[in-house]
Amino acid sequence: MCGIIGYVGKRSALPVLLAGLGRLEYRGYDSSGVAVGEGKGIRIVRAAGNLLRLKEKLAAEGPPEGTWGIGHTRWATHGEPSVSNAHPQRSGDGLVAIVHNGIIENAGALRKELSAAGYVFASDTDTESAALLLHSLYRALGDPIASFVAFGRRVEGSFAIAAMFSDRPHEVYGIRRDSPLIAGERDTECFLASDIPALLPYTRRVCYPEENGIVRLDRDGLHFFDRDGCACECPSVSVSWDAEEAQKDGYRHFMRKEMEEQPRVVRDTFLSCSEEACPLTEEEICSLDQILITACGSAYHAGLSAREILEQLVHIPVRVEIASEFRYRMPLCSSRALVIVISQSGETADSLAALRLAKERGFKTLALVNVRGSTMAREAERVVYTRAGPEIAVATTKAYSAQLMAMYVLALHFARVRGCLQGDDLPLTQAARELSFGISRCLQGEEQMQRIAQQIYQLHDIFLVGRGLDHTVCMEGALKLKEVGYLHAEAYAAGELKHGTLSLIERGTPVIGVVTQPRLACKTAGNLAEVKSRGARVVVITTQEEAVFAAADEIVRLPRVHPLFAASLAVIPLQLLAYHVGVLKGLDVDRPRNLAKSVTVE
Ligand code: M6R
């Protein structure tokens, strides 16, 4: 993934492609490239780094002049950010060039099959499997639409693809499944893009090809086909958004848009972490006697949740340390310990220092990061990637959810390898796989959280209490409320309240209880009754039976979920709450004061 643009018209394609990619830059990317029709072939130019690098390369090599082409900004998923992994990817003889957003889930199987058939791969990308598959289908069928129909039947996963065939001048093709792709036309020009901002300078009427649908752009206009290759209609829709609204898919803020992306991100992370080989061998996993997780902010909270899960599933001692503390301590760890550093950016200075310290001390290190090619990804001995895609809002939402999911998959794998799962682990795997549905349902509860935000946004303090995993969710919720709502929020282990904090509870003090762990529910319910009797206004976020919570003034119901994975659902209402508190206060939710997205200084 990340940004796609396609053009067929009468003017030189390159400026249109570059301008379109420029308008998609906000999505974040680490390399870019264009393919432009030229005479009887396709000329491809790619560069690692930002668009400026691509433009420099084009200037040095001489810009292609053709009037049809495709372009891409890539956010690395399969393979490091590099020229060979950048898109467009092409088939060896240059017959096919494609750009792709999404994940080809059966890329491994396709790679084997195509290699056996004599195809040679030149990149680490899943996209190249798609390019070569399309090449082989086109060679066999001779017709682009028939080839795309067959392609749709063979490929598993999500994709938005723009493609060109060197023997089909003045034609660009698109196909999509579970990933956005739009088309538009103006006079004699046709455009294809992954996002609306790229098309806004040319047209405000856009067509959304149906799921598995195919589109051809040629000098006569746009032509749509269904999954079986039959010509079909695709009515255009008028877009009234301005460029900034379009970047946010019509949401008011990136944070809200990114929250909405969580079901997909969690599903993609589950799939990629389940399918990619674990970076530790079975022998290594069996030899571990301790795990130490270190991270900052929300990533630290993801680590705290992971501790509960690893200890319960893998029966291994787990320590979690704030990276800025860990780096100045003399960590005592066994020589058979694994140190896991969790980071969205892979650049956070304290987490990086912690990683380096762990390496210096001779521990095995594993980085769980979102950004391919980031410093931590390069320096850690082993890497696991989350699939959150670029996150723009300073407050993390989707990257945190992806971190939780990656840790679930890792914990399940460790437990399996170490023989800790008595009997069948399928129900657990199934529960993890289905989390994306639960998250979607939680997001539908926005109205209730908006109402609760109305009740609290002018107050000064709020408390969040829970036990075990629920406490870790409270910590993340409190951080969000502070970060984007500028509201003093304290997360407490519910059992600790009476050791001091209870004295702060008075009439009307808001207290949110998170209760998702059946074996702890009655205990937390008791603590909530204590605050209620001192006048607190109690909101309970729960998967449990309402009857247990006589103390609750309001109940936020969560879908049923395996308790081990409940953090993934319970955090959603808290994200929504923090977001609406920030909005009601008129704050810049995406860029809270004093904070940076990536904290690269100590
Ligand atoms: O990029 P990282 O995951 O290493 O960042 C760690 C923290 O700075 C980050 O999670 C921060 O706490 C978020 N802004 C919280 O929303």
Coordinates of C-alpha atoms and ligand atoms in Angstrom, one line a residue:
M1 CA 0.0 0.0 0.0
C2 CA -0.4 3.2 0.0
G3 CA -1.4 5.7 -2.8
I4 CA -2.4 4.9 -6.4
I5 CA -2.9 7.2 -9.4
G6 CA -3.7 6.3 -13.0
Y7 CA -4.2 8.5 -16.1
V8 CA -5.2 8.1 -19.7
G9 CA -5.6 11.3 -21.8
K10 CA -4.1 13.5 -24.4
R11 CA -1.5 15.4 -22.4
S12 CA 1.7 14.1 -21.0
A13 CA 0.9 11.6 -18.1
L14 CA 3.9 12.3 -15.9
P15 CA 2.9 15.7 -14.5
V16 CA -0.6 14.4 -13.7
L17 CA 0.8 11.3 -12.0
L18 CA 3.3 13.3 -10.0
A19 CA 0.7 15.9 -9.0
G20 CA -1.6 13.0 -7.9
L21 CA 1.1 11.4 -5.9
G22 CA 1.8 14.7 -4.3
R23 CA -1.8 15.0 -3.1
L24 CA -1.5 11.5 -1.6
E25 CA 1.7 12.3 0.3
Y26 CA -0.3 13.0 3.5
R27 CA -0.9 9.3 3.8
G28 CA 2.8 8.7 4.5
Y29 CA 5.1 6.5 2.3
D30 CA 8.6 5.5 2.0
S31 CA 9.2 5.0 -1.8
S32 CA 7.4 5.9 -5.0
G33 CA 7.4 5.2 -8.7
V34 CA 5.7 5.7 -12.0
A35 CA 5.1 3.6 -15.1
V36 CA 4.4 5.6 -18.3
G37 CA 3.5 4.2 -21.7
E38 CA 6.3 4.9 -24.2
G39 CA 6.1 3.8 -27.9
K40 CA 5.7 0.1 -27.7
G41 CA 6.7 -0.3 -24.1
I42 CA 6.3 0.9 -20.6
R43 CA 9.0 2.9 -18.9
I44 CA 9.3 2.5 -15.1
V45 CA 11.1 4.9 -12.8
R46 CA 11.2 4.2 -9.0
A47 CA 13.0 5.7 -6.1
A48 CA 13.3 5.0 -2.4
G49 CA 12.5 8.0 -0.1
N50 CA 10.3 10.9 -0.9
L51 CA 8.8 12.2 -4.1
L52 CA 11.7 14.6 -4.5
R53 CA 14.0 11.7 -5.0
L54 CA 11.7 10.3 -7.7
K55 CA 11.6 13.7 -9.4
E56 CA 15.4 14.0 -9.3
K57 CA 15.7 10.6 -10.9
L58 CA 13.2 11.4 -13.6
A59 CA 15.1 14.7 -14.3
A60 CA 18.4 12.8 -14.5
E61 CA 17.1 10.0 -16.7
G62 CA 14.8 12.3 -18.9
P63 CA 11.1 12.2 -18.2
P64 CA 8.9 9.8 -20.1
E65 CA 6.5 11.6 -22.4
G66 CA 3.6 9.1 -22.9
T67 CA 0.0 10.1 -22.3
W68 CA -1.0 7.1 -20.2
G69 CA 0.5 5.8 -17.0
I70 CA 0.2 4.7 -13.4
G71 CA 2.0 5.9 -10.2
H72 CA 2.3 4.8 -6.6
T73 CA 3.5 5.9 -3.2
R74 CA 4.5 2.8 -1.2
W75 CA 4.3 2.2 2.5
A76 CA 6.3 -0.9 2.9
T77 CA 4.6 -4.1 4.1
H78 CA 6.3 -7.0 2.3
G79 CA 10.0 -6.2 2.0
E80 CA 12.0 -3.2 3.0
P81 CA 11.6 0.3 1.5
S82 CA 13.9 0.1 -1.5
V83 CA 13.9 0.7 -5.2
S84 CA 13.4 -3.0 -6.1
N85 CA 10.5 -3.3 -3.7
A86 CA 8.9 0.0 -4.8
H87 CA 5.9 -0.1 -7.2
P88 CA 5.2 -0.3 -10.1
Q89 CA 6.2 -4.0 -10.1
R90 CA 6.6 -5.5 -13.5
S91 CA 6.8 -8.9 -15.1
G92 CA 10.3 -9.8 -16.3
D93 CA 9.7 -9.1 -20.0
G94 CA 7.9 -5.8 -19.2
L95 CA 4.5 -6.9 -20.5
V96 CA 2.7 -6.1 -17.3
A97 CA 3.3 -3.3 -14.8
I98 CA 1.1 -2.9 -11.7
V99 CA 0.8 -0.8 -8.6
H100 CA -1.0 -2.3 -5.6
N101 CA -2.5 -1.4 -2.2
G102 CA -3.5 -4.1 0.2
I103 CA -2.2 -7.5 1.0
I104 CA -2.1 -10.6 -1.3
E105 CA -2.6 -13.3 1.3
N106 CA -1.7 -16.2 -0.9
A107 CA 1.5 -14.5 -2.2
G108 CA 3.7 -17.2 -0.8
A109 CA 1.8 -20.0 -2.6
L110 CA 1.7 -17.9 -5.8
R111 CA 5.4 -17.3 -5.6
K112 CA 6.1 -21.0 -5.3
E113 CA 3.8 -21.9 -8.2
L114 CA 5.1 -19.1 -10.5
S115 CA 8.7 -19.9 -9.7
A116 CA 8.1 -23.5 -10.5
A117 CA 6.6 -22.3 -13.9
G118 CA 9.9 -20.5 -14.6
Y119 CA 9.1 -17.0 -13.4
V120 CA 11.9 -15.1 -11.7
F121 CA 11.2 -12.8 -8.8
A122 CA 13.2 -9.6 -8.4
S123 CA 11.6 -8.2 -5.2
D124 CA 10.3 -9.3 -1.7
T125 CA 6.9 -7.9 -2.4
D126 CA 3.6 -9.7 -2.5
T127 CA 2.7 -7.3 -5.4
E128 CA 5.2 -9.0 -7.7
S129 CA 3.3 -12.3 -7.3
A130 CA 0.3 -10.4 -8.5
A131 CA 2.2 -8.9 -11.4
L132 CA 3.5 -12.3 -12.5
L133 CA 0.2 -14.0 -12.1
L134 CA -1.5 -11.4 -14.2
H135 CA 1.3 -11.8 -16.8
S136 CA 0.8 -15.6 -17.0
L137 CA -3.0 -15.2 -17.2
Y138 CA -2.8 -12.6 -19.9
R139 CA -0.3 -14.7 -21.9
A140 CA -2.8 -17.6 -21.7
L141 CA -6.1 -15.7 -22.3
G142 CA -4.9 -12.8 -24.4
D143 CA -7.6 -10.5 -23.1
P144 CA -7.1 -8.1 -20.2
I145 CA -10.7 -8.3 -18.8
A146 CA -10.7 -12.1 -18.9
S147 CA -7.3 -12.1 -17.2
F148 CA -8.6 -9.9 -14.4
V149 CA -11.6 -12.1 -13.9
A150 CA -9.3 -15.1 -13.6
F151 CA -6.9 -13.0 -11.4
G152 CA -9.8 -12.2 -9.0
R153 CA -10.6 -15.9 -8.7
R154 CA -7.0 -16.8 -7.9
V155 CA -5.9 -14.1 -5.6
E156 CA -6.8 -14.1 -1.9
G157 CA -6.7 -11.0 0.2
S158 CA -7.4 -7.3 -0.3
F159 CA -6.2 -5.3 -3.2
A160 CA -6.7 -2.1 -5.2
I161 CA -4.6 -2.5 -8.3
A162 CA -3.8 -0.3 -11.3
A163 CA -2.2 -2.0 -14.2
M164 CA -0.9 -1.5 -17.8
F165 CA 0.0 -4.0 -20.5
S166 CA 2.8 -2.9 -22.9
D167 CA 0.9 -4.2 -25.9
R168 CA -2.3 -2.2 -25.0
P169 CA -1.3 1.5 -25.5
H170 CA -3.6 4.2 -24.1
E171 CA -5.2 1.8 -21.7
V172 CA -5.0 1.5 -17.9
Y173 CA -6.9 -1.1 -15.9
G174 CA -8.1 -1.2 -12.3
I175 CA -9.5 -4.0 -10.1
R176 CA -10.4 -3.8 -6.4
R177 CA -11.4 -5.9 -3.4
D178 CA -11.7 -4.6 0.2
S179 CA -9.5 -1.7 -0.7
P180 CA -10.6 1.6 -2.1
L181 CA -10.2 2.5 -5.8
I182 CA -12.1 5.3 -7.6
A183 CA -12.3 6.5 -11.1
G184 CA -13.3 9.8 -12.7
E185 CA -13.3 11.5 -16.1
R186 CA -13.2 15.0 -17.5
D187 CA -13.6 15.7 -21.2
T188 CA -11.2 13.3 -22.9
E189 CA -9.2 12.4 -19.8
C190 CA -9.7 9.5 -17.4
F191 CA -8.3 9.2 -13.9
L192 CA -7.9 6.4 -11.4
A193 CA -6.9 6.8 -7.8
S194 CA -7.0 5.2 -4.4
D195 CA -8.2 8.4 -2.7
I196 CA -10.4 11.3 -3.6
P197 CA -7.8 14.1 -3.0
A198 CA -5.9 12.9 -6.1
L199 CA -8.9 13.5 -8.3
L200 CA -10.2 16.7 -6.9
P201 CA -8.4 19.1 -9.3
Y202 CA -10.0 17.3 -12.3
T203 CA -13.4 16.3 -11.2
R204 CA -15.9 16.2 -8.4
R205 CA -17.8 13.3 -9.8
V206 CA -16.3 9.9 -8.9
C207 CA -17.2 6.3 -9.6
Y208 CA -16.7 3.6 -7.0
P209 CA -16.2 0.2 -8.9
E210 CA -18.0 -2.6 -7.1
E211 CA -16.3 -5.2 -5.0
N212 CA -14.1 -7.4 -7.3
G213 CA -15.1 -5.0 -10.1
I214 CA -12.8 -4.1 -12.9
V215 CA -12.4 -0.7 -14.8
R216 CA -10.7 0.1 -18.0
L217 CA -9.6 3.7 -18.8
D218 CA -9.0 4.4 -22.5
R219 CA -9.4 7.3 -24.9
D220 CA -13.2 6.7 -25.1
G221 CA -13.6 7.1 -21.3
L222 CA -14.3 4.7 -18.4
H223 CA -15.6 1.2 -18.9
F224 CA -16.8 -0.9 -15.9
F225 CA -17.0 -4.7 -15.6
D226 CA -18.3 -6.9 -12.8
R227 CA -16.4 -9.9 -11.2
D228 CA -17.4 -12.1 -14.1
G229 CA -16.2 -9.7 -16.7
C230 CA -19.6 -8.5 -17.9
A231 CA -19.9 -4.8 -18.7
C232 CA -21.8 -3.0 -16.0
E233 CA -22.9 0.5 -15.0
C234 CA -21.1 2.4 -12.3
P235 CA -23.0 5.6 -11.5
S236 CA -20.9 8.6 -10.5
V237 CA -21.3 10.3 -7.2
S238 CA -20.7 13.9 -6.5
V239 CA -18.1 14.8 -3.9
S240 CA -18.5 18.0 -2.0
W241 CA -15.5 17.7 0.2
D242 CA -12.6 20.1 0.0
A243 CA -9.1 18.7 -0.3
E244 CA -8.5 18.5 3.5
E245 CA -11.8 16.8 4.1
A246 CA -11.1 14.3 1.4
Q247 CA -7.8 13.4 3.0
K248 CA -9.7 12.4 6.0
D249 CA -12.3 10.4 4.0
G250 CA -14.9 12.9 5.1
Y251 CA -14.1 12.5 8.8
R252 CA -13.4 15.7 10.8
H253 CA -10.1 14.4 12.0
F254 CA -7.5 11.8 11.2
M255 CA -7.9 10.3 14.6
R256 CA -11.5 9.5 14.0
K257 CA -10.7 8.1 10.6
E258 CA -7.9 6.0 12.0
M259 CA -10.2 4.6 14.7
E260 CA -12.6 3.6 12.0
E261 CA -9.8 1.7 10.2
Q262 CA -9.2 -0.5 13.2
P263 CA -11.3 -3.5 12.1
R264 CA -9.3 -3.8 8.9
V265 CA -5.9 -3.1 10.5
V266 CA -6.5 -5.7 13.2
R267 CA -7.6 -8.2 10.6
D268 CA -4.6 -7.5 8.4
T269 CA -2.2 -7.8 11.4
F270 CA -3.8 -11.1 12.4
L271 CA -3.4 -12.5 8.9
S272 CA 0.2 -11.3 8.3
C273 CA 1.4 -12.3 11.7
S274 CA -0.2 -15.7 11.4
E275 CA 1.1 -16.3 8.0
E276 CA 4.6 -15.0 8.1
A277 CA 7.1 -17.3 9.8
C278 CA 7.8 -16.4 13.4
P279 CA 11.3 -14.8 13.6
L280 CA 12.3 -17.1 16.4
T281 CA 12.9 -20.8 15.8
E282 CA 11.0 -23.4 17.9
E283 CA 14.3 -24.2 19.7
E284 CA 14.7 -20.6 20.6
I285 CA 11.1 -20.3 21.8
C286 CA 11.4 -23.4 24.0
S287 CA 14.7 -22.2 25.5
L288 CA 13.3 -18.8 26.8
D289 CA 12.9 -18.5 30.5
Q290 CA 11.8 -14.9 30.7
I291 CA 10.4 -12.1 28.5
L292 CA 11.0 -8.5 29.0
I293 CA 8.9 -5.9 27.2
T294 CA 9.9 -2.3 27.0
A295 CA 8.2 0.6 25.2
C296 CA 6.8 4.1 25.7
G297 CA 3.3 5.5 26.0
S298 CA 0.6 3.5 24.3
A299 CA 3.1 0.9 23.1
Y300 CA 4.0 0.4 26.8
H301 CA 0.3 -0.2 27.6
A302 CA 0.1 -2.7 24.8
G303 CA 3.1 -4.4 26.5
L304 CA 1.2 -4.5 29.8
S305 CA -1.7 -6.2 28.1
A306 CA 0.6 -8.6 26.4
R307 CA 2.1 -9.5 29.8
E308 CA -1.2 -10.8 31.1
I309 CA -1.7 -12.8 27.9
L310 CA 1.8 -14.3 27.7
E311 CA 1.7 -15.2 31.4
Q312 CA -1.7 -16.9 31.1
L313 CA -1.0 -18.7 27.8
V314 CA 2.7 -19.3 27.8
H315 CA 3.3 -19.6 31.5
I316 CA 6.5 -17.6 31.3
P317 CA 7.5 -14.7 33.6
V318 CA 7.1 -11.4 31.8
R319 CA 8.4 -8.0 32.9
V320 CA 7.2 -4.8 31.3
E321 CA 9.3 -1.7 31.7
I322 CA 8.9 1.9 30.5
A323 CA 11.8 2.4 28.0
S324 CA 12.9 5.7 29.5
E325 CA 13.4 4.0 32.9
F326 CA 14.8 0.7 31.6
R327 CA 17.6 2.5 29.7
Y328 CA 19.1 3.9 32.9
R329 CA 18.7 0.8 35.0
M330 CA 20.9 -2.2 35.3
P331 CA 18.3 -4.7 34.1
L332 CA 18.8 -8.1 35.7
C333 CA 17.7 -10.6 33.2
S334 CA 18.5 -14.2 32.6
S335 CA 20.7 -15.0 29.7
R336 CA 17.8 -16.9 28.2
A337 CA 15.5 -13.8 28.2
L338 CA 13.9 -12.3 25.1
V339 CA 13.6 -8.5 25.1
I340 CA 10.7 -7.3 23.0
V341 CA 10.6 -3.6 22.1
I342 CA 7.2 -2.3 20.9
S343 CA 7.0 0.8 18.8
Q344 CA 4.7 2.2 16.1
S345 CA 7.3 4.5 14.6
G346 CA 10.4 2.3 15.3
E347 CA 12.2 5.6 16.0
T348 CA 11.3 6.6 19.6
A349 CA 14.5 7.6 21.2
D350 CA 14.0 5.9 24.6
S351 CA 12.8 2.7 23.1
L352 CA 15.7 2.7 20.7
A353 CA 18.1 3.2 23.6
A354 CA 16.5 0.4 25.5
L355 CA 16.9 -1.9 22.5
R356 CA 20.5 -0.9 22.1
L357 CA 21.1 -1.6 25.8
A358 CA 19.5 -5.0 25.6
K359 CA 21.7 -5.8 22.6
E360 CA 24.8 -4.6 24.5
R361 CA 23.9 -6.9 27.4
G362 CA 23.7 -9.8 25.0
F363 CA 19.9 -10.5 25.1
K364 CA 17.9 -11.8 22.2
T365 CA 16.0 -8.8 20.9
L366 CA 12.7 -8.6 18.9
A367 CA 11.2 -5.3 17.7
L368 CA 7.5 -5.1 17.1
V369 CA 7.1 -2.1 14.8
N370 CA 4.8 -0.6 12.3
V371 CA 7.2 1.2 10.1
R372 CA 9.3 -1.0 7.8
G373 CA 12.9 0.0 7.6
S374 CA 12.7 2.1 10.7
T375 CA 15.8 2.2 13.0
M376 CA 14.5 -0.4 15.4
A377 CA 13.5 -2.7 12.6
R378 CA 17.0 -2.5 11.3
E379 CA 18.8 -2.8 14.6
A380 CA 16.8 -5.5 16.4
E381 CA 17.9 -9.1 15.8
R382 CA 14.3 -10.1 14.9
V383 CA 11.3 -8.1 13.7
V384 CA 7.6 -8.5 13.7
Y385 CA 5.5 -6.0 11.8
T386 CA 2.1 -4.6 12.6
R387 CA -0.1 -3.7 9.6
A388 CA -1.6 -0.5 10.8
G389 CA -0.4 1.5 7.8
P390 CA 0.6 5.1 8.2
E391 CA -0.9 6.8 11.3
I392 CA -1.2 10.5 11.1
A393 CA -3.0 11.6 14.3
V394 CA -0.5 12.1 17.1
A395 CA -2.7 10.0 19.4
T396 CA -2.3 6.4 18.4
T397 CA -5.4 4.3 18.0
K398 CA -5.1 1.8 15.1
A399 CA -1.4 1.2 15.7
Y400 CA -2.1 0.4 19.4
S401 CA -4.8 -2.1 18.3
A402 CA -2.5 -3.6 15.8
Q403 CA 0.2 -4.0 18.5
L404 CA -2.3 -5.9 20.7
M405 CA -3.2 -8.2 17.9
A406 CA 0.4 -8.9 16.9
M407 CA 1.1 -9.8 20.6
Y408 CA -1.9 -12.2 20.7
V409 CA -0.6 -14.0 17.6
L410 CA 2.9 -14.2 19.1
A411 CA 1.6 -15.5 22.4
L412 CA -0.6 -18.1 20.8
H413 CA 2.4 -19.3 18.7
F414 CA 4.7 -19.4 21.7
A415 CA 2.1 -21.3 23.7
R416 CA 1.6 -23.8 20.9
V417 CA 5.3 -24.4 20.4
R418 CA 5.9 -24.8 24.2
G419 CA 3.0 -27.2 24.5
C420 CA 1.1 -25.0 26.9
L421 CA -2.2 -25.2 25.1
Q422 CA -3.9 -28.2 26.4
G423 CA -5.8 -29.7 23.5
D424 CA -7.3 -27.6 20.8
D425 CA -6.2 -24.0 20.4
L426 CA -8.6 -23.3 17.5
P427 CA -11.2 -21.6 19.6
L428 CA -8.6 -19.1 20.8
T429 CA -7.3 -18.5 17.3
Q430 CA -10.8 -18.1 16.1
A431 CA -11.6 -15.6 18.9
A432 CA -8.6 -13.5 17.8
R433 CA -9.5 -13.8 14.2
E434 CA -13.0 -12.5 14.9
L435 CA -12.0 -9.5 17.0
S436 CA -12.3 -7.2 14.0
F437 CA -16.1 -7.8 14.0
G438 CA -16.3 -6.9 17.7
I439 CA -14.3 -3.7 17.1
S440 CA -16.7 -2.7 14.4
R441 CA -19.6 -3.1 16.7
C442 CA -17.9 -1.1 19.5
L443 CA -17.4 1.7 17.0
Q444 CA -21.1 1.8 16.4
G445 CA -21.5 2.8 20.0
E446 CA -20.3 6.3 19.2
E447 CA -23.5 8.1 20.2
Q448 CA -23.4 6.8 23.7
M449 CA -19.8 7.8 24.2
Q450 CA -20.5 11.3 22.7
R451 CA -23.3 11.7 25.3
I452 CA -21.0 10.7 28.1
A453 CA -18.3 13.1 26.7
Q454 CA -21.0 15.9 27.0
Q455 CA -21.3 15.1 30.7
I456 CA -17.6 15.1 31.5
Y457 CA -15.8 17.5 29.2
Q458 CA -16.0 20.5 31.5
L459 CA -14.8 18.6 34.5
H460 CA -11.2 18.6 35.8
D461 CA -10.6 15.0 36.9
I462 CA -11.8 11.6 36.0
F463 CA -10.8 8.1 37.3
L464 CA -10.6 4.9 35.4
V465 CA -10.5 1.7 37.4
G466 CA -10.2 -2.0 36.6
R467 CA -8.2 -5.1 37.5
G468 CA -5.8 -7.2 35.5
L469 CA -6.2 -6.6 31.8
D470 CA -8.9 -4.1 32.5
H471 CA -6.4 -2.0 34.4
T472 CA -4.1 -1.9 31.4
V473 CA -7.1 -0.7 29.2
C474 CA -7.8 2.0 31.8
M475 CA -4.2 3.2 31.5
E476 CA -4.5 3.5 27.7
G477 CA -7.9 5.2 28.1
A478 CA -6.5 7.7 30.6
L479 CA -3.6 8.5 28.3
K480 CA -6.0 9.2 25.5
L481 CA -8.2 11.5 27.7
K482 CA -5.1 13.5 28.8
E483 CA -3.6 13.6 25.3
V484 CA -6.5 14.7 23.2
G485 CA -9.1 15.8 25.8
Y486 CA -6.7 17.7 28.1
L487 CA -8.6 16.1 30.9
H488 CA -6.8 15.0 34.0
A489 CA -7.5 11.2 34.0
E490 CA -6.0 8.7 36.5
A491 CA -6.0 5.0 35.9
Y492 CA -6.1 2.9 39.0
A493 CA -6.0 -0.7 39.8
A494 CA -9.4 -1.0 41.4
G495 CA -8.1 -2.7 44.5
E496 CA -5.7 0.2 45.2
L497 CA -8.4 2.8 45.5
K498 CA -8.8 2.5 49.2
H499 CA -5.1 2.9 49.8
G500 CA -5.3 6.6 49.1
T501 CA -7.2 7.7 46.0
L502 CA -10.6 7.2 47.5
S503 CA -10.2 10.4 49.4
L504 CA -10.5 12.3 46.1
I505 CA -13.9 10.9 45.3
E506 CA -16.7 13.3 46.1
R507 CA -20.2 14.0 44.8
G508 CA -20.3 13.9 41.0
T509 CA -16.6 12.7 40.5
P510 CA -16.7 10.6 37.3
V511 CA -15.4 7.1 37.6
I512 CA -15.2 4.7 34.7
G513 CA -15.0 1.0 35.6
V514 CA -13.7 -1.4 32.9
V515 CA -15.0 -4.9 33.7
T516 CA -14.3 -7.7 31.2
Q517 CA -12.6 -10.4 33.2
P518 CA -15.2 -12.8 34.6
R519 CA -13.0 -13.9 37.5
L520 CA -12.4 -10.3 38.7
A521 CA -15.9 -8.9 37.9
C522 CA -17.3 -9.2 41.4
K523 CA -14.1 -7.7 42.9
T524 CA -14.3 -4.6 40.7
A525 CA -18.0 -4.4 41.2
G526 CA -17.3 -4.1 45.0
N527 CA -14.8 -1.3 44.3
L528 CA -17.3 0.5 42.2
A529 CA -19.9 0.3 44.9
E530 CA -17.4 1.9 47.2
V531 CA -16.9 5.0 45.0
K532 CA -20.6 5.1 44.3
S533 CA -21.5 5.3 48.0
R534 CA -19.1 8.3 48.2
G535 CA -21.1 10.1 45.5
A536 CA -19.2 9.2 42.3
R537 CA -21.0 9.0 39.0
V538 CA -20.1 5.6 37.7
V539 CA -19.9 4.4 34.1
V540 CA -19.2 0.8 33.5
I541 CA -17.7 -0.5 30.3
T542 CA -18.4 -4.2 30.3
T543 CA -18.9 -7.6 28.7
Q544 CA -20.5 -8.9 31.9
E545 CA -24.1 -9.1 33.1
E546 CA -25.7 -5.9 34.0
A547 CA -27.0 -7.3 37.3
V548 CA -23.6 -7.4 38.8
F549 CA -23.3 -3.6 38.6
A550 CA -25.9 -2.1 40.8
A551 CA -23.4 0.7 41.2
A552 CA -23.5 1.8 37.6
D553 CA -25.2 5.0 36.6
E554 CA -24.6 4.0 33.0
I555 CA -23.5 0.8 31.3
V556 CA -21.5 0.6 28.0
R557 CA -22.1 -2.8 26.7
L558 CA -19.3 -4.6 24.8
P559 CA -19.9 -7.6 22.5
R560 CA -19.1 -11.0 24.0
V561 CA -15.4 -11.8 23.5
H562 CA -12.8 -14.2 24.9
P563 CA -11.6 -12.5 28.1
L564 CA -8.0 -12.7 27.0
F565 CA -8.7 -10.5 24.1
A566 CA -11.2 -8.1 25.7
A567 CA -8.7 -5.2 25.8
S568 CA -9.1 -4.8 22.1
L569 CA -12.8 -4.1 22.5
A570 CA -12.8 -2.2 25.8
V571 CA -10.4 0.4 24.6
I572 CA -12.7 1.5 21.7
P573 CA -15.3 3.3 23.8
L574 CA -12.5 5.0 25.7
Q575 CA -10.9 6.2 22.4
L576 CA -14.3 7.5 21.3
L577 CA -14.8 9.2 24.6
A578 CA -11.4 11.0 24.5
Y579 CA -12.0 12.0 20.9
H580 CA -15.4 13.6 21.7
V581 CA -14.1 15.3 24.8
G582 CA -11.4 16.9 22.6
V583 CA -13.9 17.9 19.9
L584 CA -16.3 19.4 22.5
K585 CA -13.5 21.4 23.9
G586 CA -12.7 22.7 20.4
L587 CA -9.2 21.2 20.6
D588 CA -6.9 20.3 17.7
V589 CA -7.5 16.6 18.2
D590 CA -5.0 15.5 15.6
R591 CA -2.2 17.7 16.9
P592 CA -2.4 18.0 20.7
R593 CA -0.3 20.8 22.2
N594 CA 3.3 20.0 23.2
L595 CA 3.2 16.5 21.6
A596 CA 4.9 15.0 18.6
K597 CA 4.0 11.9 16.6
S598 CA 7.4 10.4 16.9
V599 CA 9.5 11.3 20.0
T600 CA 13.0 11.1 18.6
V601 CA 14.6 13.1 21.4
E602 CA 15.1 12.0 24.9
Ligands
M6R1 O1 6.2 5.3 18.0 P1 6.1 4.7 19.3 O2 5.0 3.6 19.4 O3 7.4 4.2 19.9 O4 5.6 5.8 20.3 C1 5.4 5.6 21.6 C2 4.6 6.7 22.3 O5 5.3 8.0 22.1 C3 3.2 6.8 21.7 O6 2.5 5.6 21.9 C4 2.4 7.9 22.4 O7 2.2 7.6 23.8 C5 1.1 8.1 21.7 N1 1.0 9.5 21.2 C6 -0.1 7.9 22.6 O8 -1.3 8.1 21.8

